[in-house]
PDB file of C-alpha atoms and ligand atoms in Angstrom:
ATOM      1  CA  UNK A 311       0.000   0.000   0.000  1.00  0.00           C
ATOM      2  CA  UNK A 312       1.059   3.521  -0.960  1.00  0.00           C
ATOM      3  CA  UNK A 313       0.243   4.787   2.558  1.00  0.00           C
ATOM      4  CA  UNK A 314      -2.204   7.977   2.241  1.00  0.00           C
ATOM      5  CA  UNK A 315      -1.819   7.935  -1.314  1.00  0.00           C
ATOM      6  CA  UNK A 316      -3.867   6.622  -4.199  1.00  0.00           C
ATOM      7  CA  UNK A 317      -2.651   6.522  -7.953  1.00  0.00           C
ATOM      8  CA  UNK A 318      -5.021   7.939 -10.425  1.00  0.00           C
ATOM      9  CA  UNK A 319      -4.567   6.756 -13.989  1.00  0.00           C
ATOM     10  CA  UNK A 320      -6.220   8.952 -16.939  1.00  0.00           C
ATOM     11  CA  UNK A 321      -6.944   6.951 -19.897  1.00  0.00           C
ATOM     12  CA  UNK A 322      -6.920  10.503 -22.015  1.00  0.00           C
ATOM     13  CA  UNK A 323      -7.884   8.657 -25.665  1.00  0.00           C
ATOM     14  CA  UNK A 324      -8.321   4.503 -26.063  1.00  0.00           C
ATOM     15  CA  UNK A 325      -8.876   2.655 -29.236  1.00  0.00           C
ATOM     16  CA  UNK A 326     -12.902   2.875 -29.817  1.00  0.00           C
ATOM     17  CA  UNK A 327     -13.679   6.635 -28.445  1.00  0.00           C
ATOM     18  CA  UNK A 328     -14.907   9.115 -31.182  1.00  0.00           C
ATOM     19  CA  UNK A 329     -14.800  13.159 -31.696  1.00  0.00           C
ATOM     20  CA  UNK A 330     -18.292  12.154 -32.134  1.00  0.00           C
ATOM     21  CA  UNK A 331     -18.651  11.084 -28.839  1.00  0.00           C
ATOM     22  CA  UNK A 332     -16.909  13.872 -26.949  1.00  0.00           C
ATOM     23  CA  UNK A 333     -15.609  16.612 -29.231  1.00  0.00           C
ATOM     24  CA  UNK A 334     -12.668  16.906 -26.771  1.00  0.00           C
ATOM     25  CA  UNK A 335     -11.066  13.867 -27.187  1.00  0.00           C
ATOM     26  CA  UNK A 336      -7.519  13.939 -27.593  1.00  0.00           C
ATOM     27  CA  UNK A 337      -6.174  12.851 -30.749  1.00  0.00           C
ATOM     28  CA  UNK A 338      -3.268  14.800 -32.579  1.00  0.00           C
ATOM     29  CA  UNK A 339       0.347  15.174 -31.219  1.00  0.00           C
ATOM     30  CA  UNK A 340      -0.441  18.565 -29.855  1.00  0.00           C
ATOM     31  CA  UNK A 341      -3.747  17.603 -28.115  1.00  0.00           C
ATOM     32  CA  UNK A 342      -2.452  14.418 -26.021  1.00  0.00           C
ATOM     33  CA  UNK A 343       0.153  16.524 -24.721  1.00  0.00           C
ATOM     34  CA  UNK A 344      -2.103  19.263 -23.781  1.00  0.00           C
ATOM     35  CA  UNK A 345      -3.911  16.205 -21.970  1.00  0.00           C
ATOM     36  CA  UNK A 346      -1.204  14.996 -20.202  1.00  0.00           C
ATOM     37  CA  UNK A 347      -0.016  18.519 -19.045  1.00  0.00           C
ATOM     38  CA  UNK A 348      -3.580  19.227 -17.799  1.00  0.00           C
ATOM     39  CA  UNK A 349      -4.322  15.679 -16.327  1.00  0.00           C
ATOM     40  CA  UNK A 350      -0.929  15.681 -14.447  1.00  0.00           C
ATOM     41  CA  UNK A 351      -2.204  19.294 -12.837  1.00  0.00           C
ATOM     42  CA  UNK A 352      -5.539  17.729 -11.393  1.00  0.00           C
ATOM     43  CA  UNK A 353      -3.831  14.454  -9.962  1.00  0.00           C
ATOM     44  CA  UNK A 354      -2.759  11.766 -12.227  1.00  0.00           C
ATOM     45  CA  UNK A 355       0.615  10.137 -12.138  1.00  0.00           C
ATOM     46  CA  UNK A 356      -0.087   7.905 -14.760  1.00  0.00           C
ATOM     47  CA  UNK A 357      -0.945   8.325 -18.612  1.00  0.00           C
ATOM     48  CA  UNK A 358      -2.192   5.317 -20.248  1.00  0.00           C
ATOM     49  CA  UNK A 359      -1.231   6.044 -24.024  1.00  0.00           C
ATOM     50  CA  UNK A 360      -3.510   4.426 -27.384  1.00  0.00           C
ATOM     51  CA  UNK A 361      -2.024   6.423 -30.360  1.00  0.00           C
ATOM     52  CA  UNK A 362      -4.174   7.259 -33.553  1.00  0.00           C
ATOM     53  CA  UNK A 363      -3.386   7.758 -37.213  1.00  0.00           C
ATOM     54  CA  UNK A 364      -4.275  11.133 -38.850  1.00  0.00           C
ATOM     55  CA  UNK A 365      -7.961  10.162 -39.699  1.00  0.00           C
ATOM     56  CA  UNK A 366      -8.138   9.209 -36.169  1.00  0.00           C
ATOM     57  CA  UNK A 367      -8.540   4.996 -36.442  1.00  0.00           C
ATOM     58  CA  UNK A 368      -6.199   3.880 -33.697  1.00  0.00           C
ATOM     59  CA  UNK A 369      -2.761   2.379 -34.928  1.00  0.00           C
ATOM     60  CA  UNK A 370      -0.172   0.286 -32.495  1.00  0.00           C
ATOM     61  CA  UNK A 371       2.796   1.941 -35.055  1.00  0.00           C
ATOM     62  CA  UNK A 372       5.509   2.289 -32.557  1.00  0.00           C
ATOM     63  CA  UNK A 373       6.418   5.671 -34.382  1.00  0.00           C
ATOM     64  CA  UNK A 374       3.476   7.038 -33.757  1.00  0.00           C
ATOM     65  CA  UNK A 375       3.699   6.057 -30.190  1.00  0.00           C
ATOM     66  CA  UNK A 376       7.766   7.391 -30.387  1.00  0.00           C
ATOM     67  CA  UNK A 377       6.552  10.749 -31.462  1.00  0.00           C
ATOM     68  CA  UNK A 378       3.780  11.192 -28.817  1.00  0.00           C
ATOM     69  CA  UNK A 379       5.729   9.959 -26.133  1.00  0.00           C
ATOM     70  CA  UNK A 380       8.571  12.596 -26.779  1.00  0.00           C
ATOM     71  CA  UNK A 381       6.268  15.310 -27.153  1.00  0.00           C
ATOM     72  CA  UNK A 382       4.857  14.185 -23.618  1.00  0.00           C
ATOM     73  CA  UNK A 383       8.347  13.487 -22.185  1.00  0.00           C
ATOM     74  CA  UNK A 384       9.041  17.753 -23.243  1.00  0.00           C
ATOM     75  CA  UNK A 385       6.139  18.931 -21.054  1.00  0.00           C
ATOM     76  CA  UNK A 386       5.542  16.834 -18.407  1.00  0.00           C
ATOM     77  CA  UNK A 387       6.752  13.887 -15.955  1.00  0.00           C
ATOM     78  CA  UNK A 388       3.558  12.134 -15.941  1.00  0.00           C
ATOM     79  CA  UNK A 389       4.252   8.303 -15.945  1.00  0.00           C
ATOM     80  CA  UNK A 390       3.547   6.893 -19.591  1.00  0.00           C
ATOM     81  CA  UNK A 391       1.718   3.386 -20.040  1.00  0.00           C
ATOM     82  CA  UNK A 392       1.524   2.324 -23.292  1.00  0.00           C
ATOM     83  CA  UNK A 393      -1.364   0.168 -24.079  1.00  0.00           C
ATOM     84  CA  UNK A 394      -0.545  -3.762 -25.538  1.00  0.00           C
ATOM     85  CA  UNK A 395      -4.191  -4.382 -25.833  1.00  0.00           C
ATOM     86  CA  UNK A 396      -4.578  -1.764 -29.114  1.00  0.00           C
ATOM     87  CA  UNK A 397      -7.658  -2.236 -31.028  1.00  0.00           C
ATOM     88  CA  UNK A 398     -10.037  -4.801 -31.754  1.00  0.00           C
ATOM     89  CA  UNK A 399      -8.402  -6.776 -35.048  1.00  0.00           C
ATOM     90  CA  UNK A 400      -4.806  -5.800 -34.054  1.00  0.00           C
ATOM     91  CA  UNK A 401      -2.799  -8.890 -34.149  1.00  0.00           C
ATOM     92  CA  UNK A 402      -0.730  -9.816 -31.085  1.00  0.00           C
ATOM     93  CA  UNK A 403       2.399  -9.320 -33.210  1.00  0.00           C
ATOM     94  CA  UNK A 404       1.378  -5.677 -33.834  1.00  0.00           C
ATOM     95  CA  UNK A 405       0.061  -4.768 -29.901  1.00  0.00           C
ATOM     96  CA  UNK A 406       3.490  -6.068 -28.283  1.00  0.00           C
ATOM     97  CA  UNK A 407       6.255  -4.541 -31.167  1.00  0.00           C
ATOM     98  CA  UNK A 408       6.011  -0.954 -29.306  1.00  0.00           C
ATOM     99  CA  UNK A 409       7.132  -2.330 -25.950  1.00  0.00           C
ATOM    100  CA  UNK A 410       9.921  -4.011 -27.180  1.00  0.00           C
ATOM    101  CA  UNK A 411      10.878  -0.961 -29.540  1.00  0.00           C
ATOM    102  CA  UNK A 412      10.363   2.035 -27.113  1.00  0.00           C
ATOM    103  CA  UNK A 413      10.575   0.421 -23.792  1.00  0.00           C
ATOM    104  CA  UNK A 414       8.004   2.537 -21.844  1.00  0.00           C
ATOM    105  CA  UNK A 415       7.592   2.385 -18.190  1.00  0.00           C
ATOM    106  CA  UNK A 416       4.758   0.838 -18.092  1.00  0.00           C
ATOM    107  CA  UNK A 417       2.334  -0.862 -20.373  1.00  0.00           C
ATOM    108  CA  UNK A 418      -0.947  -3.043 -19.861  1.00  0.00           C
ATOM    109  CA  UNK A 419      -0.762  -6.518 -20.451  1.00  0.00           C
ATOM    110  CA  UNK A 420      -3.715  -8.468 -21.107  1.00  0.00           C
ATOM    111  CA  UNK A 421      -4.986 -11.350 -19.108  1.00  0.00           C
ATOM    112  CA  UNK A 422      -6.920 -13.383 -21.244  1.00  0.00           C
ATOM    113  CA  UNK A 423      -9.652 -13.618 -23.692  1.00  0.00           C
ATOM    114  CA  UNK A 424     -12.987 -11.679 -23.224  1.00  0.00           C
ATOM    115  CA  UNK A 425     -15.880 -10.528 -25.003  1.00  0.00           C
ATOM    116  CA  UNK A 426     -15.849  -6.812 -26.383  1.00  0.00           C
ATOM    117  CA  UNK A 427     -19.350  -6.256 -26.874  1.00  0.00           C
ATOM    118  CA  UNK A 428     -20.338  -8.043 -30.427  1.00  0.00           C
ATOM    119  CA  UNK A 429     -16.470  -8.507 -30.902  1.00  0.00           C
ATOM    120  CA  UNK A 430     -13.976 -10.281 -28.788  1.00  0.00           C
ATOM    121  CA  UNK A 431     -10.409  -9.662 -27.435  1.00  0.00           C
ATOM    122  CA  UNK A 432      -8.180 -12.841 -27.847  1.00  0.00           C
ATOM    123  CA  UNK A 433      -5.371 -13.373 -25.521  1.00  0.00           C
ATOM    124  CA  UNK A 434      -3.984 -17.398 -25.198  1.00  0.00           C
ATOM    125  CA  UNK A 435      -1.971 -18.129 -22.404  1.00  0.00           C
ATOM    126  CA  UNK A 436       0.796 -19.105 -24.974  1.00  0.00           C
ATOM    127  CA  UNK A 437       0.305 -15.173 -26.247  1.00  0.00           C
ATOM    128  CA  UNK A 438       0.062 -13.954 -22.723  1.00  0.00           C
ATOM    129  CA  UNK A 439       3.706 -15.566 -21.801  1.00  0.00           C
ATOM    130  CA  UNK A 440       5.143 -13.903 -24.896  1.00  0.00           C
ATOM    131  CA  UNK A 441       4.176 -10.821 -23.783  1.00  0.00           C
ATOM    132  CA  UNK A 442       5.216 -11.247 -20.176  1.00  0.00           C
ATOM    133  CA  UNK A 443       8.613 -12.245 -21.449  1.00  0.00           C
ATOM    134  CA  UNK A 444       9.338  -9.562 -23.516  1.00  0.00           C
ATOM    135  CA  UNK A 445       7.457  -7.001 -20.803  1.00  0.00           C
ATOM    136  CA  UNK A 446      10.282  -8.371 -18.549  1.00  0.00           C
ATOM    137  CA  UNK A 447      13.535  -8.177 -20.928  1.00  0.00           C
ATOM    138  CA  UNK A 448      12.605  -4.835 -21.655  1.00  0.00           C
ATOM    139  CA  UNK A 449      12.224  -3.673 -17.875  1.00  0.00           C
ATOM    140  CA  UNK A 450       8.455  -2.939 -18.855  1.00  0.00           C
ATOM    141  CA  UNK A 451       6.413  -3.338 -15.542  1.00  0.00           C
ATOM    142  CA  UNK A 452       2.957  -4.534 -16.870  1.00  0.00           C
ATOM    143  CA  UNK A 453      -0.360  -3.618 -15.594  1.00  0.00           C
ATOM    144  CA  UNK A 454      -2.354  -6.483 -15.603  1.00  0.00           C
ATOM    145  CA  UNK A 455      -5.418  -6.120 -16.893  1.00  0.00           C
ATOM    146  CA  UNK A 456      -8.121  -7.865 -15.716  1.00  0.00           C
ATOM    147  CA  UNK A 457     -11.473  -8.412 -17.336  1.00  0.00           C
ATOM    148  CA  UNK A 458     -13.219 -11.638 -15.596  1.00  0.00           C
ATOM    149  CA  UNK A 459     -12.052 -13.230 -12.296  1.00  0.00           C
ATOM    150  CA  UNK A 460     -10.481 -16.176 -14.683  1.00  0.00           C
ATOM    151  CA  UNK A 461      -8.073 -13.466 -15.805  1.00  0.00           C
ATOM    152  CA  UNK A 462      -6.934 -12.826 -11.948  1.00  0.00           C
ATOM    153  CA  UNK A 463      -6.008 -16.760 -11.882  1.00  0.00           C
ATOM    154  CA  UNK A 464      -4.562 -16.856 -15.217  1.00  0.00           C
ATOM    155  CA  UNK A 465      -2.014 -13.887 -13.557  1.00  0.00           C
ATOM    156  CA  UNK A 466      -1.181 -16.671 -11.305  1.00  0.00           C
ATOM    157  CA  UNK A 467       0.710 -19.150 -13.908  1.00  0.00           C
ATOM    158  CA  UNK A 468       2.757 -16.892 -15.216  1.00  0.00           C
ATOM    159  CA  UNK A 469       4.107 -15.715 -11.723  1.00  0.00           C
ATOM    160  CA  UNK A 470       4.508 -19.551 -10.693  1.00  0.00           C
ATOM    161  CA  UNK A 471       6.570 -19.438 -13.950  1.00  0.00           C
ATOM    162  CA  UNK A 472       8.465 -17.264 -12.841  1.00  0.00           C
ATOM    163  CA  UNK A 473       7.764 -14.902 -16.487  1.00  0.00           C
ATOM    164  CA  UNK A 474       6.217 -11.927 -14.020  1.00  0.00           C
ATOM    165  CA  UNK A 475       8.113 -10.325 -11.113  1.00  0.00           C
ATOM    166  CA  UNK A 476       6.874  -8.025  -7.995  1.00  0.00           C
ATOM    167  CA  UNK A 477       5.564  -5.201  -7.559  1.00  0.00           C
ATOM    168  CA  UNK A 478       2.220  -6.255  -8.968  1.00  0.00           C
ATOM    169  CA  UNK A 479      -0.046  -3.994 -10.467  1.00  0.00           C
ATOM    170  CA  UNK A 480      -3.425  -5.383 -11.399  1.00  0.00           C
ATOM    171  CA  UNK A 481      -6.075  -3.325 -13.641  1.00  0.00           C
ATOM    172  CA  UNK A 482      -9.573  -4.563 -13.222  1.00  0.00           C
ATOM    173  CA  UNK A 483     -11.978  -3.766 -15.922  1.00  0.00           C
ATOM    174  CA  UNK A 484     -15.184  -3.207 -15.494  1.00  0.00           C
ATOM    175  CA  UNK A 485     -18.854  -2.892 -17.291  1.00  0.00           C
ATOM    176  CA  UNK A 486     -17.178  -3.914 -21.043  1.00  0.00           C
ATOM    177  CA  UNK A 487     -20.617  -4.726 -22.830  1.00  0.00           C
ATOM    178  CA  UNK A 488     -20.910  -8.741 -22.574  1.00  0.00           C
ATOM    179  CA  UNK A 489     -17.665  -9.079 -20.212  1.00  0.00           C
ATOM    180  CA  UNK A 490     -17.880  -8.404 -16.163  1.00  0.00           C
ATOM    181  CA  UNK A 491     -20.358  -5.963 -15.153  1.00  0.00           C
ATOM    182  CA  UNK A 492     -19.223  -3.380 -12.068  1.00  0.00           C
ATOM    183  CA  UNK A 493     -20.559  -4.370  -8.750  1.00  0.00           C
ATOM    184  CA  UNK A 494     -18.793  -4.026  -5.358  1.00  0.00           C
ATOM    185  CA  UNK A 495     -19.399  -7.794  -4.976  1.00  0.00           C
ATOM    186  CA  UNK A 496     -17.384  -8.651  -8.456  1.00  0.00           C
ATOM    187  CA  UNK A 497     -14.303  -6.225  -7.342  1.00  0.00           C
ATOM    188  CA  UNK A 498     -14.031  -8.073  -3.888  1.00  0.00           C
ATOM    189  CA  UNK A 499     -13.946 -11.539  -5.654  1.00  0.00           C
ATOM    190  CA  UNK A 500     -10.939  -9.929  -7.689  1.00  0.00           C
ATOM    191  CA  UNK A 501      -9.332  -7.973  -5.005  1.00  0.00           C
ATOM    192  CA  UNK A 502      -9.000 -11.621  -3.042  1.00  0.00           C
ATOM    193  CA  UNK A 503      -8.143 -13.181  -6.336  1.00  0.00           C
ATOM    194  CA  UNK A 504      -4.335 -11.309  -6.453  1.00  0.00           C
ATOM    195  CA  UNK A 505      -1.464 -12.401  -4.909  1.00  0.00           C
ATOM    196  CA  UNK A 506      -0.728 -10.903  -1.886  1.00  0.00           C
ATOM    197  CA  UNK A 507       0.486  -7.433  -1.377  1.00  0.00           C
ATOM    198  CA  UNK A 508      -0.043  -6.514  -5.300  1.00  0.00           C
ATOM    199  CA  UNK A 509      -2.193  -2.782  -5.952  1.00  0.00           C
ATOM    200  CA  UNK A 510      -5.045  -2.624  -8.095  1.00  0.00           C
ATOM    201  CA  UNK A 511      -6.489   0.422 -10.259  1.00  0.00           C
ATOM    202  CA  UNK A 512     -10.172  -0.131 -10.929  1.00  0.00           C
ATOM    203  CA  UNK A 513     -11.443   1.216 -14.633  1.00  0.00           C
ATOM    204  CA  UNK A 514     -15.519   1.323 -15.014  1.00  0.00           C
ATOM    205  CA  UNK A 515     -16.750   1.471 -17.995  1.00  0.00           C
ATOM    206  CA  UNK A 516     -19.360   4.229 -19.160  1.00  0.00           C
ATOM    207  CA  UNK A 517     -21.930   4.593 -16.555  1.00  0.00           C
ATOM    208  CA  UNK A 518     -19.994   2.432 -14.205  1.00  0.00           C
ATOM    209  CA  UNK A 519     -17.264   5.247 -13.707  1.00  0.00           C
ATOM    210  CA  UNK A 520     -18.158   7.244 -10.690  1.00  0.00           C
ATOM    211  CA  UNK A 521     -19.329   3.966  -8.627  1.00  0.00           C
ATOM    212  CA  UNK A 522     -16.607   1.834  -9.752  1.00  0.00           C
ATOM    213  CA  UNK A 523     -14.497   5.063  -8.493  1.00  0.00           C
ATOM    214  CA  UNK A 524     -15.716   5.022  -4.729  1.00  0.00           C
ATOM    215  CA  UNK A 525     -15.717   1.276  -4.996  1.00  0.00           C
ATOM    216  CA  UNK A 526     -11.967   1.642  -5.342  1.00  0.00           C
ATOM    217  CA  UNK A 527     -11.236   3.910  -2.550  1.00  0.00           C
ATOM    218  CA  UNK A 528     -13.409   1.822  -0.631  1.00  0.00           C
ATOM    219  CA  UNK A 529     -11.753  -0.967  -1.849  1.00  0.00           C
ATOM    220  CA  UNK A 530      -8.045   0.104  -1.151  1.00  0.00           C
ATOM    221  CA  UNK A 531      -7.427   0.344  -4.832  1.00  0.00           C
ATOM    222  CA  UNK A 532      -6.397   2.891  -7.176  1.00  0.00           C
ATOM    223  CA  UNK A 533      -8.481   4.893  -9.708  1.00  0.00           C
ATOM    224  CA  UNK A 534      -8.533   5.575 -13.540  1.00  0.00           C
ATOM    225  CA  UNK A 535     -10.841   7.837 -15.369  1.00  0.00           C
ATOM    226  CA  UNK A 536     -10.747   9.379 -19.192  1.00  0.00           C
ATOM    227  CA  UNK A 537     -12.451   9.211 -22.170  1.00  0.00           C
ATOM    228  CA  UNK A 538     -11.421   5.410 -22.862  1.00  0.00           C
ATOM    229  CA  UNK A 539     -13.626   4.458 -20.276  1.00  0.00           C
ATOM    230  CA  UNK A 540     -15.891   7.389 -20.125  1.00  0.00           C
ATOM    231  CA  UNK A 541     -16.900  10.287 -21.999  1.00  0.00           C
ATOM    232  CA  UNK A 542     -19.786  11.778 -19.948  1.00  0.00           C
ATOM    233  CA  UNK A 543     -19.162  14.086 -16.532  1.00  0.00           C
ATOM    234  CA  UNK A 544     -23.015  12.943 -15.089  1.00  0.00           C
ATOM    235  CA  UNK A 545     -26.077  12.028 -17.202  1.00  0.00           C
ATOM    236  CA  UNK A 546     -26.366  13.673 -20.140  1.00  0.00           C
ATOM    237  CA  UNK A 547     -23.161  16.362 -20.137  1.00  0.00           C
ATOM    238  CA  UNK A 548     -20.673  15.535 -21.376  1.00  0.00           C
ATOM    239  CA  UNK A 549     -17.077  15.915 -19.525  1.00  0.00           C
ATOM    240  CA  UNK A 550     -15.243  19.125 -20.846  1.00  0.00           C
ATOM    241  CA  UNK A 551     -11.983  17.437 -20.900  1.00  0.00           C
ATOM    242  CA  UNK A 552     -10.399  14.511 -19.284  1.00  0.00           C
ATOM    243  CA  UNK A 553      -8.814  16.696 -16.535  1.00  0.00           C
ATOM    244  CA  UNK A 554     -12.481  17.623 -15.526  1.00  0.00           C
ATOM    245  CA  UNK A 555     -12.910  13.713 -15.001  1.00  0.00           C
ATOM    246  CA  UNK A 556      -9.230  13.529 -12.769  1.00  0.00           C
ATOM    247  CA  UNK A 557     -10.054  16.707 -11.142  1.00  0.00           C
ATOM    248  CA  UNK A 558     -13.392  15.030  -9.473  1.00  0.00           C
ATOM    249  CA  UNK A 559     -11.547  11.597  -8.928  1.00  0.00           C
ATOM    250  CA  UNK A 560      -8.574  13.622  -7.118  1.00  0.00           C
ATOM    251  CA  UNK A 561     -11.517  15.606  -5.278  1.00  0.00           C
ATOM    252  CA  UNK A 562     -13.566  12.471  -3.902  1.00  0.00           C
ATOM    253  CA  UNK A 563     -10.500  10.979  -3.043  1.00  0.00           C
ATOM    254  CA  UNK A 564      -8.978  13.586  -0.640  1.00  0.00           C
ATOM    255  CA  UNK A 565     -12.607  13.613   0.901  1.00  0.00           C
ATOM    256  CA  UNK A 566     -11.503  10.407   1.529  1.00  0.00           C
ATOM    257  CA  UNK A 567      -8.266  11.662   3.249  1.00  0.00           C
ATOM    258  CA  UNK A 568      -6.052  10.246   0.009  1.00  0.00           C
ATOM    259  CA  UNK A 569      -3.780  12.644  -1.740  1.00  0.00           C
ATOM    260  CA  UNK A 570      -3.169  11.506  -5.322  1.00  0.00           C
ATOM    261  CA  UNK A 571       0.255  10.173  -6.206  1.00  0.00           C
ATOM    262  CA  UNK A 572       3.035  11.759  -7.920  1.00  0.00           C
ATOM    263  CA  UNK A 573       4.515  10.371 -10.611  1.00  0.00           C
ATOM    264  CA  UNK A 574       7.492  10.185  -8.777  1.00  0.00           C
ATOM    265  CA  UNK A 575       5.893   8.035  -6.212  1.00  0.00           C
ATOM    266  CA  UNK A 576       4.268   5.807  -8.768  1.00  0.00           C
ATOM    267  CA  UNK A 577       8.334   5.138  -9.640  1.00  0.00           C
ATOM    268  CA  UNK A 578       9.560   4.739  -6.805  1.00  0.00           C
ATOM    269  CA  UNK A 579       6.475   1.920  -5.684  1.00  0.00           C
ATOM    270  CA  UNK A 580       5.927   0.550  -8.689  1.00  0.00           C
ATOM    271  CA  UNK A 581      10.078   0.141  -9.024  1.00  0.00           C
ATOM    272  CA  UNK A 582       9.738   1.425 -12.318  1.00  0.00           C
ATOM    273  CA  UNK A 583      13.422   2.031 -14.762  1.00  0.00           C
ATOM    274  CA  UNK A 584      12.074   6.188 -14.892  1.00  0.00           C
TER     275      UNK A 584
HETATM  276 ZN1   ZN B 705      -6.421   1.160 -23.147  1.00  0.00          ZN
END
């Protein structure tokens, strides 16, 4: 535990989140790193990165990712998690190259297979230990991501295989359409799933957000918000930017006598390179 602390995570863009949706989603070069700058001023420590081409369809081209990250790295010292799971399609090949190329900090690492509303995410334990290999040559400390309690047990083989190493981070994902839905009840069953001692962010999906956010604190986890997850502030209005979303998570939590994270701290707990 991060004693009196809590790490909030801002998901600023994802792979499936539209200009449609919420106007202010971040997208170009200039506009992620006007994110991060703003995110890292309400309370997050950590940036979890999906890159888009020009036309804004979501691309795992580590270039893409090189050139945001830098422009990030200029402005800000916000901790930088790349995503592995990219897009739905995106061949495991394709969602793992950037970690090896650009060795991040952090990046998420998929636990196993789930439904994605009509579509599906595919992730074989055979896939899952190539990842966790190359997450660990690299120095890449993985968030685990989570979708179904299964996932939470699949963790478990590759630590007895010794192809993951402490501190462990677990994401647990929330309210996908067709995959877990958010209740208190399904984050406990997680939260005693982990081994002991690891940290946990909790990510609700769309309406699942603000509960799945005091379910955390109540929970002794951490928190992410952003327009991955979430594009709407309360019923019907739509968030202004993603640092409107941290600013409220940062706010309920130091009702709840946590001060969000620095980066800093998220380095020196999570052990990561820097
Ligand atoms: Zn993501």
């Amino acid at each position: 535990m991060l004693d009196g602390k809590i790490v909030i995570t801002c998901a600023c863009t994802g792979a499936e989140t539209t200009k449609e949706q919420n106007p202010a989603l971040p997208i170009t070069v200039e506009e992620v790193v006007r994110t991060a700058v703003e995110a890292r001023e309400a309370g997050a420590a950590i940036l979890h990165l999906h890159v888009r081409k020009a036309d804004g369809s979501p691309t795992q081209d580590p270039g893409r990712f090189k050139e945001v990250i830098e422009a990030v790295r200029r402005k800000t010292d916000i901790v930088i998690e790349i995503t592995t799971g990219g897009a739905v399609g995106d061949t495991a090949e394709e969602r793992l190259r950037p970690v090896a190329l650009l060795e991040p900090e952090m990046a998420s690492l998929d636990c196993g297979t789930v439904n994605f509303g009509n579509d599906y995410i595919v992730n074989t334990l055979p896939v899952m230990r190539d990842f966790a290999r190359t997450f660990r040559e690299h120095g890449v400390r993985p968030t685990l991501e989570c979708f179904d309690l299964g996932h939470v047990y699949a963790s478990h083989i590759l630590i007895k295989e010794g192809l993951l190493e402490g501190p462990y981070h677990y994401g647990f994902v929330f309210n996908v359409p067709a995959a877990l839905p958010w209740s208190p009840d399904n984050l406990e069953a997680m939260r005693r799933a982990m081994p002991g001692g690891a940290d946990f962010t909790v990510m609700g999906i769309g309406r699942s957000s603000l509960p799945a956010q005091y379910g955390a604190i109540a929970a002794g986890g951490w928190i992410r918000v952003g327009f991955e997850d979430n594009v709407f502030y309360a019923k019907g209005r739509l968030a202004k930017s993603n640092a409107e979303l941290v600013e409220r998570a940062a706010r309920i939590a130091r009702e709840a006598g946590l001060e969000p994270a620095t980066p800093d701290d998220v380095r020196n707990y999570l052990k990561l390179r820097g």
